[in-house]
mmCIF file of C-alpha atoms in Angstrom:
data_model
loop_
_atom_site.group_PDB
_atom_site.id
_atom_site.type_symbol
_atom_site.label_atom_id
_atom_site.label_comp_id
_atom_site.label_asym_id
_atom_site.label_seq_id
_atom_site.Cartn_x
_atom_site.Cartn_y
_atom_site.Cartn_z
ATOM 1 C CA MET A 1 239.842 -44.611 58.045
ATOM 2 C CA SER A 2 237.766 -41.844 59.451
ATOM 3 C CA GLN A 3 236.129 -42.029 62.866
ATOM 4 C CA ARG A 4 233.060 -40.290 61.500
ATOM 5 C CA ARG A 5 231.058 -41.345 58.553
ATOM 6 C CA GLY A 6 228.561 -39.704 56.250
ATOM 7 C CA THR A 7 225.367 -40.704 57.999
ATOM 8 C CA GLY A 8 221.920 -41.010 56.640
ATOM 9 C CA VAL A 9 222.183 -40.173 52.953
ATOM 10 C CA LEU A 10 219.896 -42.031 50.578
ATOM 11 C CA VAL A 11 222.260 -43.937 48.281
ATOM 12 C CA LEU A 12 219.601 -45.151 45.858
ATOM 13 C CA PRO A 13 217.676 -42.191 44.443
ATOM 14 C CA VAL A 14 213.942 -42.518 43.872
ATOM 15 C CA GLY A 15 213.441 -43.797 40.345
ATOM 16 C CA ASP A 16 211.568 -46.087 37.997
ATOM 17 C CA ARG A 17 211.947 -49.136 40.212
ATOM 18 C CA ASP A 18 210.074 -47.440 43.055
ATOM 19 C CA HIS A 19 206.439 -47.434 44.076
ATOM 20 C CA ILE A 20 205.602 -43.742 43.987
ATOM 21 C CA GLN A 21 202.657 -41.529 44.833
ATOM 22 C CA GLY A 22 202.705 -37.866 43.819
ATOM 23 C CA PRO A 23 204.291 -35.972 40.940
ATOM 24 C CA ALA A 24 207.896 -36.492 39.862
ATOM 25 C CA ASP A 25 208.547 -32.739 40.053
ATOM 26 C CA ALA A 26 207.220 -32.313 43.590
ATOM 27 C CA PRO A 27 209.546 -30.110 45.667
ATOM 28 C CA ALA A 28 209.531 -32.623 48.544
ATOM 29 C CA THR A 29 210.211 -36.347 48.259
ATOM 30 C CA LEU A 30 209.535 -38.551 51.251
ATOM 31 C CA VAL A 31 210.936 -42.086 51.227
ATOM 32 C CA GLU A 32 209.873 -44.564 53.881
ATOM 33 C CA TYR A 33 211.719 -47.778 54.665
ATOM 34 C CA GLY A 34 209.082 -49.889 56.350
ATOM 35 C CA ASP A 35 207.999 -53.323 57.516
ATOM 36 C CA PHE A 36 204.344 -54.381 57.169
ATOM 37 C CA GLU A 37 204.455 -56.207 60.507
ATOM 38 C CA CYS A 38 206.139 -53.387 62.439
ATOM 39 C CA PRO A 39 203.775 -51.664 64.903
ATOM 40 C CA ASN A 40 205.559 -48.320 64.493
ATOM 41 C CA CYS A 41 205.114 -48.474 60.735
ATOM 42 C CA ARG A 42 201.414 -49.146 61.228
ATOM 43 C CA GLN A 43 201.236 -46.016 63.353
ATOM 44 C CA ALA A 44 203.122 -44.039 60.729
ATOM 45 C CA HIS A 45 200.805 -45.161 57.927
ATOM 46 C CA PRO A 46 197.828 -42.836 58.664
ATOM 47 C CA ILE A 47 200.233 -40.029 59.512
ATOM 48 C CA VAL A 48 201.808 -40.225 56.066
ATOM 49 C CA LYS A 49 198.332 -40.341 54.504
ATOM 50 C CA ARG A 50 197.259 -37.156 56.298
ATOM 51 C CA ILE A 51 200.454 -35.387 55.270
ATOM 52 C CA GLN A 52 199.906 -36.461 51.667
ATOM 53 C CA ARG A 53 196.433 -34.904 51.794
ATOM 54 C CA ARG A 54 197.775 -31.730 53.358
ATOM 55 C CA MET A 55 200.599 -31.259 50.873
ATOM 56 C CA GLY A 56 198.900 -32.527 47.744
ATOM 57 C CA PRO A 57 201.049 -32.226 44.613
ATOM 58 C CA ARG A 58 203.920 -30.683 46.563
ATOM 59 C CA LEU A 59 204.795 -34.144 47.922
ATOM 60 C CA ARG A 60 206.114 -37.300 46.274
ATOM 61 C CA PHE A 61 206.088 -40.418 48.455
ATOM 62 C CA ALA A 62 207.925 -43.702 47.905
ATOM 63 C CA PHE A 63 207.756 -46.833 50.044
ATOM 64 C CA ARG A 64 210.589 -49.366 50.201
ATOM 65 C CA ASN A 65 210.644 -52.695 52.013
ATOM 66 C CA PHE A 66 212.712 -53.144 55.140
ATOM 67 C CA PRO A 67 211.432 -56.374 56.709
ATOM 68 C CA LEU A 68 213.033 -57.364 60.008
ATOM 69 C CA THR A 69 212.316 -60.998 59.388
ATOM 70 C CA GLU A 70 213.574 -62.486 62.647
ATOM 71 C CA LEU A 71 211.483 -60.099 64.740
ATOM 72 C CA HIS A 72 208.468 -60.242 62.444
ATOM 73 C CA PRO A 73 207.828 -63.721 61.051
ATOM 74 C CA HIS A 74 205.298 -62.564 58.426
ATOM 75 C CA ALA A 75 207.088 -59.435 57.248
ATOM 76 C CA GLN A 76 209.015 -61.011 54.384
ATOM 77 C CA HIS A 77 206.004 -62.685 52.768
ATOM 78 C CA ALA A 78 203.917 -59.567 53.283
ATOM 79 C CA ALA A 79 206.556 -57.534 51.456
ATOM 80 C CA GLU A 80 206.691 -60.056 48.605
ATOM 81 C CA VAL A 81 202.897 -60.025 48.294
ATOM 82 C CA ALA A 82 202.913 -56.235 48.141
ATOM 83 C CA GLU A 83 205.391 -56.513 45.274
ATOM 84 C CA ALA A 84 203.258 -59.196 43.622
ATOM 85 C CA ALA A 85 200.298 -56.811 43.860
ATOM 86 C CA GLY A 86 202.522 -54.101 42.412
ATOM 87 C CA ALA A 87 203.213 -56.323 39.406
ATOM 88 C CA GLN A 88 199.448 -56.272 38.805
ATOM 89 C CA GLY A 89 199.226 -52.522 39.310
ATOM 90 C CA LYS A 90 197.896 -52.500 42.870
ATOM 91 C CA PHE A 91 200.900 -52.004 45.118
ATOM 92 C CA TRP A 92 199.352 -49.146 47.101
ATOM 93 C CA GLU A 93 196.031 -50.893 47.606
ATOM 94 C CA MET A 94 197.904 -53.869 49.060
ATOM 95 C CA HIS A 95 200.230 -51.612 51.069
ATOM 96 C CA ASP A 96 197.208 -49.992 52.727
ATOM 97 C CA ARG A 97 195.464 -53.298 53.284
ATOM 98 C CA LEU A 98 198.508 -54.877 54.947
ATOM 99 C CA PHE A 99 198.860 -52.056 57.435
ATOM 100 C CA GLN A 100 195.129 -52.057 58.174
ATOM 101 C CA ARG A 101 195.189 -55.820 58.695
ATOM 102 C CA GLN A 102 198.550 -56.083 60.411
ATOM 103 C CA PHE A 103 197.115 -58.513 62.945
ATOM 104 C CA ALA A 104 196.495 -61.140 60.233
ATOM 105 C CA LEU A 105 199.443 -61.511 57.881
ATOM 106 C CA ASP A 106 199.794 -65.270 57.504
ATOM 107 C CA ASP A 107 199.994 -66.618 53.935
ATOM 108 C CA GLU A 108 196.319 -67.569 53.838
ATOM 109 C CA HIS A 109 195.235 -64.035 54.707
ATOM 110 C CA LEU A 110 197.732 -62.524 52.270
ATOM 111 C CA ILE A 111 196.156 -64.466 49.406
ATOM 112 C CA THR A 112 192.672 -63.507 50.635
ATOM 113 C CA TYR A 113 193.643 -59.836 50.461
ATOM 114 C CA ALA A 114 194.806 -60.357 46.877
ATOM 115 C CA GLU A 115 191.377 -61.800 46.035
ATOM 116 C CA GLU A 116 189.561 -58.973 47.806
ATOM 117 C CA LEU A 117 191.545 -56.419 45.817
ATOM 118 C CA GLY A 118 190.525 -58.072 42.577
ATOM 119 C CA LEU A 119 193.960 -59.391 41.755
ATOM 120 C CA ASP A 120 194.774 -62.665 40.047
ATOM 121 C CA SER A 121 195.298 -64.340 43.423
ATOM 122 C CA GLY A 122 196.463 -67.582 41.839
ATOM 123 C CA ARG A 123 199.336 -65.692 40.284
ATOM 124 C CA VAL A 124 200.110 -63.979 43.589
ATOM 125 C CA ALA A 125 200.173 -67.386 45.320
ATOM 126 C CA ARG A 126 202.441 -68.849 42.644
ATOM 127 C CA GLU A 127 204.804 -65.900 42.796
ATOM 128 C CA LEU A 128 204.907 -66.126 46.580
ATOM 129 C CA ALA A 129 205.692 -69.857 46.423
ATOM 130 C CA ALA A 130 208.374 -69.236 43.784
ATOM 131 C CA ARG A 131 209.856 -66.361 45.833
ATOM 132 C CA THR A 132 209.660 -64.218 42.704
ATOM 133 C CA TYR A 133 210.116 -60.936 44.583
ATOM 134 C CA LYS A 134 212.596 -62.103 47.219
ATOM 135 C CA GLY A 135 215.509 -60.451 45.424
ATOM 136 C CA ARG A 136 213.603 -57.247 44.892
ATOM 137 C CA VAL A 137 212.740 -57.030 48.603
ATOM 138 C CA ARG A 138 216.362 -57.709 49.552
ATOM 139 C CA ASP A 139 217.504 -54.976 47.138
ATOM 140 C CA ASP A 140 215.184 -52.557 48.908
ATOM 141 C CA PHE A 141 216.491 -53.722 52.262
ATOM 142 C CA MET A 142 220.158 -53.399 51.358
ATOM 143 C CA SER A 143 219.642 -49.972 49.786
ATOM 144 C CA GLY A 144 218.282 -48.999 53.194
ATOM 145 C CA VAL A 145 221.180 -50.532 55.108
ATOM 146 C CA ARG A 146 223.582 -48.675 52.799
ATOM 147 C CA SER A 147 221.738 -45.443 53.474
ATOM 148 C CA GLY A 148 221.930 -45.793 57.244
ATOM 149 C CA VAL A 149 218.440 -47.109 57.931
ATOM 150 C CA ASN A 150 218.615 -48.118 61.576
ATOM 151 C CA GLY A 151 215.101 -49.241 62.386
ATOM 152 C CA THR A 152 211.581 -49.033 61.068
ATOM 153 C CA PRO A 153 210.160 -46.786 59.959
ATOM 154 C CA THR A 154 213.086 -44.709 58.712
ATOM 155 C CA PHE A 155 212.205 -41.684 56.591
ATOM 156 C CA PHE A 156 214.327 -39.739 54.121
ATOM 157 C CA ILE A 157 213.359 -36.238 53.042
ATOM 158 C CA ASN A 158 214.913 -35.151 49.753
ATOM 159 C CA GLY A 159 217.610 -37.748 50.282
ATOM 160 C CA ALA A 160 218.550 -36.929 53.896
ATOM 161 C CA ARG A 161 217.602 -39.184 56.795
ATOM 162 C CA HIS A 162 214.960 -37.663 59.035
ATOM 163 C CA ASP A 163 216.245 -38.289 62.564
ATOM 164 C CA GLN A 164 213.601 -36.312 64.425
ATOM 165 C CA ALA A 165 210.145 -37.405 65.489
ATOM 166 C CA TRP A 166 207.788 -38.662 62.800
ATOM 167 C CA ASP A 167 204.558 -37.530 64.390
ATOM 168 C CA GLU A 168 202.357 -35.581 61.972
ATOM 169 C CA GLU A 169 203.540 -32.125 62.981
ATOM 170 C CA GLY A 170 207.210 -33.081 63.118
ATOM 171 C CA LEU A 171 207.216 -34.776 59.747
ATOM 172 C CA ALA A 172 205.097 -32.070 58.093
ATOM 173 C CA ALA A 173 207.348 -29.312 59.438
ATOM 174 C CA ALA A 174 210.456 -31.086 58.153
ATOM 175 C CA LEU A 175 208.844 -31.504 54.727
ATOM 176 C CA GLU A 176 207.834 -27.838 54.627
ATOM 177 C CA ARG A 177 211.413 -26.865 55.467
ATOM 178 C CA ALA A 178 212.601 -29.044 52.580
ATOM 179 C CA VAL A 179 210.123 -27.277 50.269
ATOM 180 C CA ALA A 180 211.279 -23.854 51.494
ATOM 181 C CA VAL A 181 214.919 -24.708 50.763
ATOM 182 C CA LYS A 182 213.976 -25.705 47.222
ATOM 183 C CA THR A 183 211.762 -22.781 46.290
ATOM 184 C CA MET B 1 221.212 -34.399 75.842
ATOM 185 C CA THR B 2 223.757 -34.905 78.623
ATOM 186 C CA GLU B 3 225.772 -37.119 76.383
ATOM 187 C CA THR B 4 229.060 -35.222 76.534
ATOM 188 C CA ALA B 5 228.942 -35.092 80.338
ATOM 189 C CA THR B 6 228.661 -38.824 80.656
ATOM 190 C CA ARG B 7 230.913 -39.867 77.784
ATOM 191 C CA ALA B 8 233.489 -42.542 78.429
ATOM 192 C CA THR B 9 236.581 -41.108 80.074
ATOM 193 C CA GLY B 10 239.051 -43.051 77.938
ATOM 194 C CA ARG B 11 239.575 -42.693 74.212
ATOM 195 C CA PRO B 12 238.362 -45.383 71.862
ATOM 196 C CA VAL B 13 241.165 -47.579 70.539
ATOM 197 C CA ARG B 14 242.319 -45.912 67.352
ATOM 198 C CA ALA B 15 242.480 -47.293 63.830
ATOM 199 C CA GLY B 16 245.906 -48.709 63.084
ATOM 200 C CA THR B 17 246.547 -49.972 66.623
ATOM 201 C CA ARG B 18 246.388 -53.548 67.905
ATOM 202 C CA ALA B 19 242.980 -54.595 69.212
ATOM 203 C CA PRO B 20 243.256 -55.599 72.882
ATOM 204 C CA ASP B 21 242.763 -59.352 73.167
ATOM 205 C CA PHE B 22 240.081 -60.691 75.505
ATOM 206 C CA THR B 23 238.317 -63.871 76.555
ATOM 207 C CA LEU B 24 234.653 -63.604 77.532
ATOM 208 C CA HIS B 25 231.797 -65.982 78.129
ATOM 209 C CA SER B 26 229.391 -66.423 75.214
ATOM 210 C CA ALA B 27 227.408 -69.045 77.145
ATOM 211 C CA PRO B 28 227.566 -70.405 80.704
ATOM 212 C CA ASP B 29 229.989 -73.132 79.628
ATOM 213 C CA GLN B 30 231.666 -71.470 76.646
ATOM 214 C CA THR B 31 234.174 -68.699 76.089
ATOM 215 C CA VAL B 32 235.204 -66.739 73.040
ATOM 216 C CA SER B 33 238.592 -65.075 72.565
ATOM 217 C CA LEU B 34 239.423 -62.401 70.044
ATOM 218 C CA HIS B 35 242.502 -64.370 68.884
ATOM 219 C CA ASP B 36 240.220 -67.304 67.928
ATOM 220 C CA PHE B 37 239.336 -65.283 64.826
ATOM 221 C CA ARG B 38 242.855 -64.475 63.632
ATOM 222 C CA GLY B 39 242.867 -64.526 59.831
ATOM 223 C CA ARG B 40 239.316 -63.177 59.560
ATOM 224 C CA PRO B 41 237.778 -59.764 60.161
ATOM 225 C CA VAL B 42 235.899 -59.261 63.426
ATOM 226 C CA ILE B 43 233.158 -56.737 64.095
ATOM 227 C CA LEU B 44 232.889 -55.782 67.779
ATOM 228 C CA ALA B 45 229.579 -54.132 68.618
ATOM 229 C CA PHE B 46 229.582 -52.735 72.152
ATOM 230 C CA TYR B 47 226.125 -51.716 73.334
ATOM 231 C CA PRO B 48 224.671 -50.510 76.641
ATOM 232 C CA ALA B 49 222.207 -53.240 77.601
ATOM 233 C CA ASP B 50 220.269 -56.216 76.291
ATOM 234 C CA TRP B 51 216.675 -55.078 76.622
ATOM 235 C CA SER B 52 216.756 -51.347 75.981
ATOM 236 C CA PRO B 53 214.717 -50.602 72.858
ATOM 237 C CA VAL B 54 217.362 -48.977 70.660
ATOM 238 C CA CYS B 55 219.796 -51.843 71.271
ATOM 239 C CA GLY B 56 217.065 -54.249 70.289
ATOM 240 C CA ASP B 57 216.735 -52.515 66.958
ATOM 241 C CA GLN B 58 220.495 -52.432 66.488
ATOM 242 C CA MET B 59 220.998 -56.138 67.170
ATOM 243 C CA ALA B 60 217.878 -56.973 65.126
ATOM 244 C CA LEU B 61 219.312 -55.001 62.228
ATOM 245 C CA TYR B 62 222.703 -56.746 62.429
ATOM 246 C CA ASN B 63 220.887 -60.062 62.576
ATOM 247 C CA GLU B 64 219.332 -59.259 59.186
ATOM 248 C CA VAL B 65 222.606 -58.031 57.682
ATOM 249 C CA LEU B 66 224.566 -61.131 58.828
ATOM 250 C CA PRO B 67 224.665 -62.675 55.320
ATOM 251 C CA GLU B 68 226.463 -59.556 54.062
ATOM 252 C CA PHE B 69 228.921 -59.627 56.984
ATOM 253 C CA GLN B 70 229.537 -63.321 56.318
ATOM 254 C CA GLY B 71 230.109 -62.516 52.663
ATOM 255 C CA HIS B 72 233.246 -60.731 53.906
ATOM 256 C CA ASP B 73 234.057 -63.795 56.072
ATOM 257 C CA ALA B 74 233.615 -61.493 59.080
ATOM 258 C CA GLU B 75 232.538 -62.565 62.555
ATOM 259 C CA LEU B 76 230.133 -60.319 64.477
ATOM 260 C CA LEU B 77 230.401 -60.221 68.283
ATOM 261 C CA GLY B 78 227.961 -58.247 70.432
ATOM 262 C CA ILE B 79 229.331 -57.148 73.830
ATOM 263 C CA SER B 80 227.564 -55.666 76.837
ATOM 264 C CA VAL B 81 227.904 -55.842 80.629
ATOM 265 C CA ASP B 82 224.893 -58.157 80.879
ATOM 266 C CA GLY B 83 225.496 -61.678 82.201
ATOM 267 C CA VAL B 84 225.324 -64.895 80.203
ATOM 268 C CA TRP B 85 221.790 -65.825 81.296
ATOM 269 C CA CYS B 86 220.460 -62.423 80.346
ATOM 270 C CA HIS B 87 222.231 -62.651 76.977
ATOM 271 C CA ARG B 88 220.769 -66.107 76.434
ATOM 272 C CA ALA B 89 217.202 -64.955 77.073
ATOM 273 C CA PHE B 90 217.684 -61.873 74.902
ATOM 274 C CA ALA B 91 219.229 -63.836 72.026
ATOM 275 C CA GLN B 92 216.470 -66.428 72.169
ATOM 276 C CA GLN B 93 213.683 -63.875 72.273
ATOM 277 C CA ARG B 94 215.140 -61.867 69.366
ATOM 278 C CA LYS B 95 216.323 -64.977 67.486
ATOM 279 C CA LEU B 96 219.850 -63.603 67.176
ATOM 280 C CA HIS B 97 222.269 -65.691 65.139
ATOM 281 C CA PHE B 98 225.549 -64.300 66.457
ATOM 282 C CA PRO B 99 227.278 -64.493 69.860
ATOM 283 C CA LEU B 100 226.639 -62.016 72.642
ATOM 284 C CA LEU B 101 229.587 -61.757 75.010
ATOM 285 C CA ALA B 102 229.235 -61.027 78.721
ATOM 286 C CA ASP B 103 231.613 -58.251 79.827
ATOM 287 C CA PHE B 104 230.334 -59.014 83.288
ATOM 288 C CA GLU B 105 233.166 -59.810 85.705
ATOM 289 C CA PRO B 106 235.117 -57.683 86.259
ATOM 290 C CA LYS B 107 232.293 -55.532 84.998
ATOM 291 C CA GLY B 108 233.050 -53.662 81.802
ATOM 292 C CA ALA B 109 236.730 -54.642 81.794
ATOM 293 C CA VAL B 110 236.854 -55.205 78.036
ATOM 294 C CA ALA B 111 234.895 -52.042 77.289
ATOM 295 C CA ARG B 112 237.465 -50.193 79.416
ATOM 296 C CA THR B 113 240.408 -51.606 77.439
ATOM 297 C CA TYR B 114 238.702 -50.357 74.271
ATOM 298 C CA GLY B 115 238.098 -46.946 75.854
ATOM 299 C CA VAL B 116 234.317 -47.128 75.547
ATOM 300 C CA TYR B 117 233.134 -47.688 79.134
ATOM 301 C CA ARG B 118 230.842 -45.050 80.664
ATOM 302 C CA GLU B 119 231.925 -44.894 84.298
ATOM 303 C CA THR B 120 228.992 -42.878 85.573
ATOM 304 C CA ASP B 121 226.423 -45.095 83.823
ATOM 305 C CA GLY B 122 228.121 -48.425 84.411
ATOM 306 C CA PHE B 123 227.723 -49.655 80.848
ATOM 307 C CA ALA B 124 229.445 -49.455 77.461
ATOM 308 C CA GLU B 125 229.096 -46.842 74.769
ATOM 309 C CA ARG B 126 227.326 -47.792 71.585
ATOM 310 C CA ALA B 127 230.667 -48.379 69.844
ATOM 311 C CA LEU B 128 231.731 -50.309 66.758
ATOM 312 C CA PHE B 129 235.186 -51.660 65.918
ATOM 313 C CA VAL B 130 236.190 -53.465 62.742
ATOM 314 C CA ILE B 131 239.359 -55.515 63.295
ATOM 315 C CA ASP B 132 241.324 -57.085 60.454
ATOM 316 C CA GLY B 133 242.648 -60.655 60.250
ATOM 317 C CA ASP B 134 245.941 -59.566 61.825
ATOM 318 C CA GLY B 135 244.175 -58.209 64.899
ATOM 319 C CA ILE B 136 244.571 -54.531 64.003
ATOM 320 C CA VAL B 137 241.677 -52.091 64.488
ATOM 321 C CA ARG B 138 240.862 -50.676 61.053
ATOM 322 C CA TRP B 139 237.735 -48.657 61.779
ATOM 323 C CA SER B 140 235.823 -47.507 64.804
ATOM 324 C CA TYR B 141 232.769 -45.437 65.497
ATOM 325 C CA VAL B 142 231.106 -44.252 68.699
ATOM 326 C CA SER B 143 227.462 -43.384 68.221
ATOM 327 C CA PRO B 144 225.413 -41.086 70.435
ATOM 328 C CA ILE B 145 224.090 -43.425 73.129
ATOM 329 C CA ASP B 146 220.467 -43.136 71.981
ATOM 330 C CA VAL B 147 221.161 -43.516 68.252
ATOM 331 C CA ASN B 148 221.375 -46.880 66.538
ATOM 332 C CA PRO B 149 224.474 -46.488 64.330
ATOM 333 C CA GLY B 150 223.145 -48.720 61.554
ATOM 334 C CA ALA B 151 225.295 -51.070 59.506
ATOM 335 C CA ASP B 152 226.489 -48.930 56.581
ATOM 336 C CA GLY B 153 229.756 -47.900 58.258
ATOM 337 C CA ILE B 154 230.616 -51.518 59.072
ATOM 338 C CA LEU B 155 229.987 -52.621 55.487
ATOM 339 C CA ARG B 156 232.141 -49.831 54.088
ATOM 340 C CA ALA B 157 234.952 -50.752 56.480
ATOM 341 C CA LEU B 158 234.763 -54.417 55.473
ATOM 342 C CA GLU B 159 234.873 -53.462 51.798
ATOM 343 C CA THR B 160 237.960 -51.360 52.404
ATOM 344 C CA LEU B 161 239.577 -54.344 54.153
ATOM 345 C CA ASP B 162 238.812 -56.562 51.165
ATOM 346 C CA ALA B 163 240.277 -53.983 48.789
ATOM 347 C CA ARG B 164 243.465 -53.811 50.872
ATOM 348 C CA ALA B 165 243.751 -57.606 50.940
ATOM 349 C CA GLU B 166 243.426 -57.711 47.158
ATOM 350 C CA GLY B 167 246.014 -54.985 46.728
ATOM 351 C CA ARG B 168 248.584 -56.913 48.762
#
C-alpha cells in the first residue's frame, strides 16, 4: 500500500440530501463540517455569513454535521434538532440559533428554540427522543471522516479540503480563486 | 515550516515488514504488548504530546470513529512519550475510550524502533501504522507534525486488510 494517500477530497458530493444556501449553478461551493457546540465553529459562523453576503449568487453553501460527542456533550442532540427543524423547513433558522445560543444547548433549551422558531416543538421533542435523525447525523459524520475531515470546522471548496486559515480574508480569497479557475 | 530539518532520522517501518514488538505501560499497574493482539488488526497512532491542541483533535476524532475501527475488529493504541499519569489525566479529560501507551522509559524507545522519533524535539512524529493479525505492517503514514492526519487512511487500510482476508 502507498505511503501517501489522497488527502482531503470530498467523497460525498453536495446533493439533494444536503442543506444548501445559494444557487445550484454557483461557481463556488463551500461545504462546512461543523459541530454546534464547537467554539471554533461558532467563530466561523459569522465569517461564513459575511462571505455569503459578499459573494451573493456566486456561492453555494452546505453545512454537514460533525459532532465530536465526547468533547461536546450537547453536540449530538443539537445536530439532531437541527435536522428535525430541517424536516419542518427551518434548518438554517435553527442552525443560526444554535450557534448564537451555543452557551445553552441542553435538551430543554433546544426544544425552546424550536418553539421560538414557530416549529411543531412537540414533534421535534418526539423525534429527538426517538433518535429519528441519529443515522442521518452519523452519515454526515462518516462522509466527513472519509473525506479527511480532521477537526471542526473543516471546509471544502469545490470538493477540495481547505487547509489554510478560515478567517474572512483567507476563506474569501480561496473561494475567489476557485471561481477564477471555473470561469 | 522547519519540518524537513527536524524530521526523524530513521525511516518509518515499511509496509510488508514485521512490526517491532513492544511492551509499554497503559496504566501505572498495567502493560500492553503488541503480541497480545495477534489475530486482530492493530492501529498504532504515534503523536507528539498529550495536551498539544492538534493531538487533542486527532485523539478526539479517533474516539468518535472507534465504532468503525471496532467493526474491523481492530484495536487502536495511542503512543507518545508522556508518562502514565499524564496519559491518565488526558484520557479522563477527553473521555478517550482506547489505551494511551507511555513510551516514557527509555524515552521514545518504541518510536525509535518504528523510525518515527524526532531526536531534536524529543518526541514522536505524528505517524500511523496499520498492522495485520500476523504482526505485519500493512500501511503507514507520517503526517506533517502540525497536521492532524484524519482517519480516512486508516479506514481504507483496514478495508484492504478485510478484502485480503476474504480472498485467502
